[in-house]
XYZ file of C-alpha atoms in Angstrom:
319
model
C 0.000 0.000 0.000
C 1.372 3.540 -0.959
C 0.401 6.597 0.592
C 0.982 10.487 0.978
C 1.356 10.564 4.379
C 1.150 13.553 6.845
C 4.019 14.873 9.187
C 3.588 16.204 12.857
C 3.495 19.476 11.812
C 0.223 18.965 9.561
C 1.359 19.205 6.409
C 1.518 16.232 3.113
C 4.933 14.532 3.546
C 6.798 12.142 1.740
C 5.656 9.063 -0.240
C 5.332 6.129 1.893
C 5.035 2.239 0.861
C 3.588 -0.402 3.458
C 3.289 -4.262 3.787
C -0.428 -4.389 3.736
C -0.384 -7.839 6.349
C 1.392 -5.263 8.796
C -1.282 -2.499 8.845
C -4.596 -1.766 9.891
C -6.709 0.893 8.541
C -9.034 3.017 10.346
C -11.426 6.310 8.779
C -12.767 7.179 11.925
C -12.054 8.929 14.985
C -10.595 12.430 16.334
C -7.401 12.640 14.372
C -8.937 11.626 11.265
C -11.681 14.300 11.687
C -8.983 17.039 12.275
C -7.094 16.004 9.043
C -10.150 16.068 6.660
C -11.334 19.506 8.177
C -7.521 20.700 7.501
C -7.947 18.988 3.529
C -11.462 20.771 3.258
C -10.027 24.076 4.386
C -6.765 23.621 1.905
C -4.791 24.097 5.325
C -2.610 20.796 4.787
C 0.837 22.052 3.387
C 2.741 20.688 0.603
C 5.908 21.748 -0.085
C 7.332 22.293 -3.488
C 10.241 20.541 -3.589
C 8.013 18.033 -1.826
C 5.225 18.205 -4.621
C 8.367 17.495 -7.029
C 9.937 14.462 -5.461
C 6.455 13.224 -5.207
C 6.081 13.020 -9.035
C 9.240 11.893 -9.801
C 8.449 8.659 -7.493
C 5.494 8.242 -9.607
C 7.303 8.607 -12.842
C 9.081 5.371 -11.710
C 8.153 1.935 -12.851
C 8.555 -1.199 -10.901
C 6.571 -4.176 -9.472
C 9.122 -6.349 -7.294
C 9.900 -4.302 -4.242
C 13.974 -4.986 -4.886
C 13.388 -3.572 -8.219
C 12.226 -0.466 -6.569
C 14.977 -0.487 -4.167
C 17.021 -0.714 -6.984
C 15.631 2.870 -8.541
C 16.466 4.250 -5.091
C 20.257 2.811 -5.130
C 20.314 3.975 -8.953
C 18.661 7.620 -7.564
C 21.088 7.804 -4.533
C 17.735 8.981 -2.491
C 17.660 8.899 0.922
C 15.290 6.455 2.363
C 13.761 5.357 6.056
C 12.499 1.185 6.907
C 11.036 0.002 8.867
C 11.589 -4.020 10.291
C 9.137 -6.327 11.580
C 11.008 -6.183 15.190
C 10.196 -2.196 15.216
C 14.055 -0.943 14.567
C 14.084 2.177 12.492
C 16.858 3.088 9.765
C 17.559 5.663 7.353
C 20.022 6.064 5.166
C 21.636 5.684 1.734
C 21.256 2.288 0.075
C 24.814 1.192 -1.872
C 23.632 -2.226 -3.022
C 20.492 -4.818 -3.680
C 19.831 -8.365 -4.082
C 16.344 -9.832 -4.341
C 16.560 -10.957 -1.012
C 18.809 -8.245 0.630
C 20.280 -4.883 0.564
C 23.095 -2.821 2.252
C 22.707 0.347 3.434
C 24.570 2.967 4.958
C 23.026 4.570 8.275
C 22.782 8.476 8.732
C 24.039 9.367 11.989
C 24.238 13.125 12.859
C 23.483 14.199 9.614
C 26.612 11.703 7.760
C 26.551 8.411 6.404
C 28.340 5.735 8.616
C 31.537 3.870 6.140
C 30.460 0.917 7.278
C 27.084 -0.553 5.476
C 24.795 -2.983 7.282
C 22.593 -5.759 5.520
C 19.060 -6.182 6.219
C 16.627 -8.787 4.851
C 14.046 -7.591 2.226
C 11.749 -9.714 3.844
C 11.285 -8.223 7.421
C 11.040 -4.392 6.002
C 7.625 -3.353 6.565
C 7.280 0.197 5.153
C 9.446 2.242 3.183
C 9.715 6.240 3.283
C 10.763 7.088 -0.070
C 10.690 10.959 -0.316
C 10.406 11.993 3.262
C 11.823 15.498 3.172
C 14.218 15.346 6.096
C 15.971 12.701 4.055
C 16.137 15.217 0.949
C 17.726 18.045 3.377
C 20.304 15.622 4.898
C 21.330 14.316 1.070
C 21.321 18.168 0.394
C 23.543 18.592 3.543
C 25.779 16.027 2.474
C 26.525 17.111 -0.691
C 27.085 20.864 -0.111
C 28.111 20.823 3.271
C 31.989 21.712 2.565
C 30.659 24.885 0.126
C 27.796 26.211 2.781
C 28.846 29.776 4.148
C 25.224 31.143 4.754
C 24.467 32.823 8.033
C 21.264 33.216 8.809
C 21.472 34.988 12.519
C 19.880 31.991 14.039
C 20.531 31.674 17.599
C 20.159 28.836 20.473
C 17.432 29.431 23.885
C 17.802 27.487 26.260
C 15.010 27.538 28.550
C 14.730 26.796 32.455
C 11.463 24.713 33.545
C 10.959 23.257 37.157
C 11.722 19.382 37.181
C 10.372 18.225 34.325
C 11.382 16.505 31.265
C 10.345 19.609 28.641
C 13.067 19.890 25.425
C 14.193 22.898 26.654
C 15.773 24.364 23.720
C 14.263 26.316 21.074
C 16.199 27.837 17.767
C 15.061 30.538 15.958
C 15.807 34.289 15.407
C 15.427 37.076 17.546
C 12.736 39.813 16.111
C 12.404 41.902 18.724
C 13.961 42.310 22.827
C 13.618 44.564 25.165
C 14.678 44.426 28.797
C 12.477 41.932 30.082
C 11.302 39.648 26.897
C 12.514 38.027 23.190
C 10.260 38.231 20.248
C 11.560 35.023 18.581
C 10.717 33.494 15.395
C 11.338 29.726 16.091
C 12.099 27.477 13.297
C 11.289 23.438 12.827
C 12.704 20.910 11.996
C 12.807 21.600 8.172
C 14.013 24.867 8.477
C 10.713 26.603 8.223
C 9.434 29.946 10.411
C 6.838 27.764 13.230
C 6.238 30.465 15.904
C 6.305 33.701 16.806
C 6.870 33.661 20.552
C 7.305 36.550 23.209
C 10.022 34.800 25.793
C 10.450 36.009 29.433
C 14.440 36.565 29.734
C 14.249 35.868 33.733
C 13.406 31.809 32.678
C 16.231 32.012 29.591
C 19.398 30.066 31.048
C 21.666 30.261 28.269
C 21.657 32.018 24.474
C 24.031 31.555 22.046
C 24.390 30.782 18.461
C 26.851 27.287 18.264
C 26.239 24.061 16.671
C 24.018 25.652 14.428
C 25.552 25.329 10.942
C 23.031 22.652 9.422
C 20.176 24.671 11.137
C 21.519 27.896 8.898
C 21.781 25.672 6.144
C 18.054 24.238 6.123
C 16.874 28.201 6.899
C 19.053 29.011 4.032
C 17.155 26.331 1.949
C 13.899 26.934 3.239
C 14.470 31.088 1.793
C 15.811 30.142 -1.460
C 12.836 27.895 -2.093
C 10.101 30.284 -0.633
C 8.945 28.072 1.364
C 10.195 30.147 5.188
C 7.275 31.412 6.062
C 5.073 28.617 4.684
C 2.083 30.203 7.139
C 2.508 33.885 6.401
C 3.295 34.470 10.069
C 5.044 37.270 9.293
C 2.208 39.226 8.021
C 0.933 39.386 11.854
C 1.413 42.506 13.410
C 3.866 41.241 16.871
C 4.836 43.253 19.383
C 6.157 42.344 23.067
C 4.244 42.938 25.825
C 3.006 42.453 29.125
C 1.316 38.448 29.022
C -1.313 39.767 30.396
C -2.018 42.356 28.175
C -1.502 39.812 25.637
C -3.865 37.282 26.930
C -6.455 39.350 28.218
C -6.185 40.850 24.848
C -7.890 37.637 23.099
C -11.227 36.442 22.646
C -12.870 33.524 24.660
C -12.450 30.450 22.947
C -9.710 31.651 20.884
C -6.641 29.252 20.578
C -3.754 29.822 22.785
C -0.366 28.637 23.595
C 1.786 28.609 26.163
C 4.554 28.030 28.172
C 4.847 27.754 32.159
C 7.606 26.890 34.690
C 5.443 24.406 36.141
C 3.423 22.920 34.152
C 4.674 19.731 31.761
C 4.917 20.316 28.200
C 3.354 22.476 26.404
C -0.247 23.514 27.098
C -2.270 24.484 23.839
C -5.974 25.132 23.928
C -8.944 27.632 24.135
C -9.395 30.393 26.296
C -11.844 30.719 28.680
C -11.758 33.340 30.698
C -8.541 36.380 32.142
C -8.308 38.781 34.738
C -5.476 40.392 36.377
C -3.990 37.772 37.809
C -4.109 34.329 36.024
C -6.305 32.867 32.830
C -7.993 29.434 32.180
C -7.683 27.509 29.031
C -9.073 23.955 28.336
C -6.744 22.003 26.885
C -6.697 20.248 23.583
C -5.917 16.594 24.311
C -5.640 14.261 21.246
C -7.393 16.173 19.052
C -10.236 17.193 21.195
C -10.835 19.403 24.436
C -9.610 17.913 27.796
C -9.502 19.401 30.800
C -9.049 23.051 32.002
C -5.848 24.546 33.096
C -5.308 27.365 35.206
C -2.548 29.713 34.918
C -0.978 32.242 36.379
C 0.763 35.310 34.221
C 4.100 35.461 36.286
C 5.168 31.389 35.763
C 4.928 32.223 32.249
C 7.633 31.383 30.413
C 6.612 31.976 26.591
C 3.489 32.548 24.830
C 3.100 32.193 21.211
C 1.990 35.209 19.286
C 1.050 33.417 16.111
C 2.162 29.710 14.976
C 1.123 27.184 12.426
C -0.042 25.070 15.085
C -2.195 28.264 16.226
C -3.779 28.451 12.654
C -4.882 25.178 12.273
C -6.164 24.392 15.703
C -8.095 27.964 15.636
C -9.623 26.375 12.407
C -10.392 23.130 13.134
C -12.339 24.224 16.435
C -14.349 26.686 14.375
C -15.530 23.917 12.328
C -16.356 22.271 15.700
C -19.166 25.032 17.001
């Protein structure tokens, strides 16, 4: 079975091939009601680079799945298996056998020298044009020629005793003494938020390690693909988080950040005064439980974010 499949960050991702005895289908429940109100609305992404490795794959011709992994070797595309015992690899694939092929593993962004085998039989789906494989061949191949500096810088980000990824990359907007506008980037180099940081909860900034992140930002401009969600057409400013909160309309979408609470808490908002806000939480696609916050354990709030666009959809289409 082949299909388009979707990323985290809602939008149409790579081409992906399954072992239809190692699959079950389902076209019900709250994810799949999310998705097809995203479809409906046109919200669900596709990137053009994307939309073009996507029609090359169907240009190919093949009906023996070593004969497509053969294309693939002949392509030099990055790919990602799946086995039957649930191991993950991705990689470049340097040789094929109808029973077997070798592959070399990426590891931090490079290809390992040394190949390992795996059996054709116990691979059980097959990302073919999954687009952080693309960047990382991309990365590989003009890695040595990259200058491009793209101001991007490193937050690190102090929480109390929890397990929250604490960093966030992006570039700063706006500061003043007490807050960072930042636009934070993903994972494919693409603008995701634009968030209003409180310095006092920053531990660390700096701008190291981030050469492939420059490059992928770098890519992401060049292709006009950035600011896939025209978040920079919002007018931002920093202030006050409660000015900003109180600011919004019940039942609007909000996000946010707070020293005590785990992970990040996205959801509606229903109600603000001086001191604190409620928001009921979106929980697997549907609203949870109610959260109550108060303004000065606030660590970030998103101003505008793709996340923020389609959620603020999809619960319209709810009411």
């Amino acid at each position: 079975m082949c299909i388009k499949a979707i990323d985290e960050n809602d939008r149409f991702s790579g081409i992906h091939i399954f072992r239809r005895d190692c699959i079950q289908i389902l076209s019900t429940g709250a994810s799949i009601n999310y998705y097809n109100a995203l479809d409906k609305a046109n919200a669900l992404k596709t990137l053009l680079p994307q939309t073009d490795l996507n029609s090359e794959f169907f240009s190919w011709r093949w009906d023996l799945i070593n004969e497509l992994f053969q294309i693939i070797l002949e392509k030099e595309i990055y790919v990602s298996l799946e086995l039957t015992n649930g191991e993950y690899y991705s990689g470049k694939i340097i040789y094929v056998t109808p029973t077997d092929l070798r592959m070399q593993e990426l590891s931090y962004l490079k290809l390992e020298k040394q190949a390992i085998t795996l059996p054709i039989k116990n691979i059980i789906s097959i990302s073919v044009t999954e687009f952080p494989n693309y960047l990382a061949k991309k990365w590989n191949e003009e890695t040595n020629n990259f200058l491009y500096h793209q101001n991007l810088v490193n937050i690190y980000l102090d929480y109390y005793d929890d397990t929250r990824e604490n960093l966030i990359i992006g570039e700063i907007i706006q500061e003043n003494n007490e807050k960072i506008l930042l636009g934070a980037i993903d994972e494919l180099g693409i603008l995701d938020s634009l968030t209003v940081i409180e310095k006092r909860f920053i531990r660390q900034i700096n701008s190291q390690n981030l050469k492939y992140e420059n490059f992928i930002v770098y890519e992401s401009k060049k292709n006009g693909y950035f600011d896939l969600y025209q978040l920079l057409s919002t007018t931002v400013e920093i202030l006050d988080f409660s000015t900003i909160i109180k600011g919004m309309q019940i039942n609007q979408v909000l996000s946010v950040n707070d020293y005590y609470f785990d992970n990040q808490n996205v959801g509606i908002l229903k109600k603000a005064n001086n001191r604190n806000f409620k928001i009921q939480n979106f929980d697997n696609y549907q609203l949870g439980n109610e959260s109550e916050f108060e303004y000065r354990d606030l660590v970030s709030v998103d101003l505008a974010s793709s996340q923020i666009k389609n959620y603020n959809l999809w619960f319209n289409k709810q009411r």
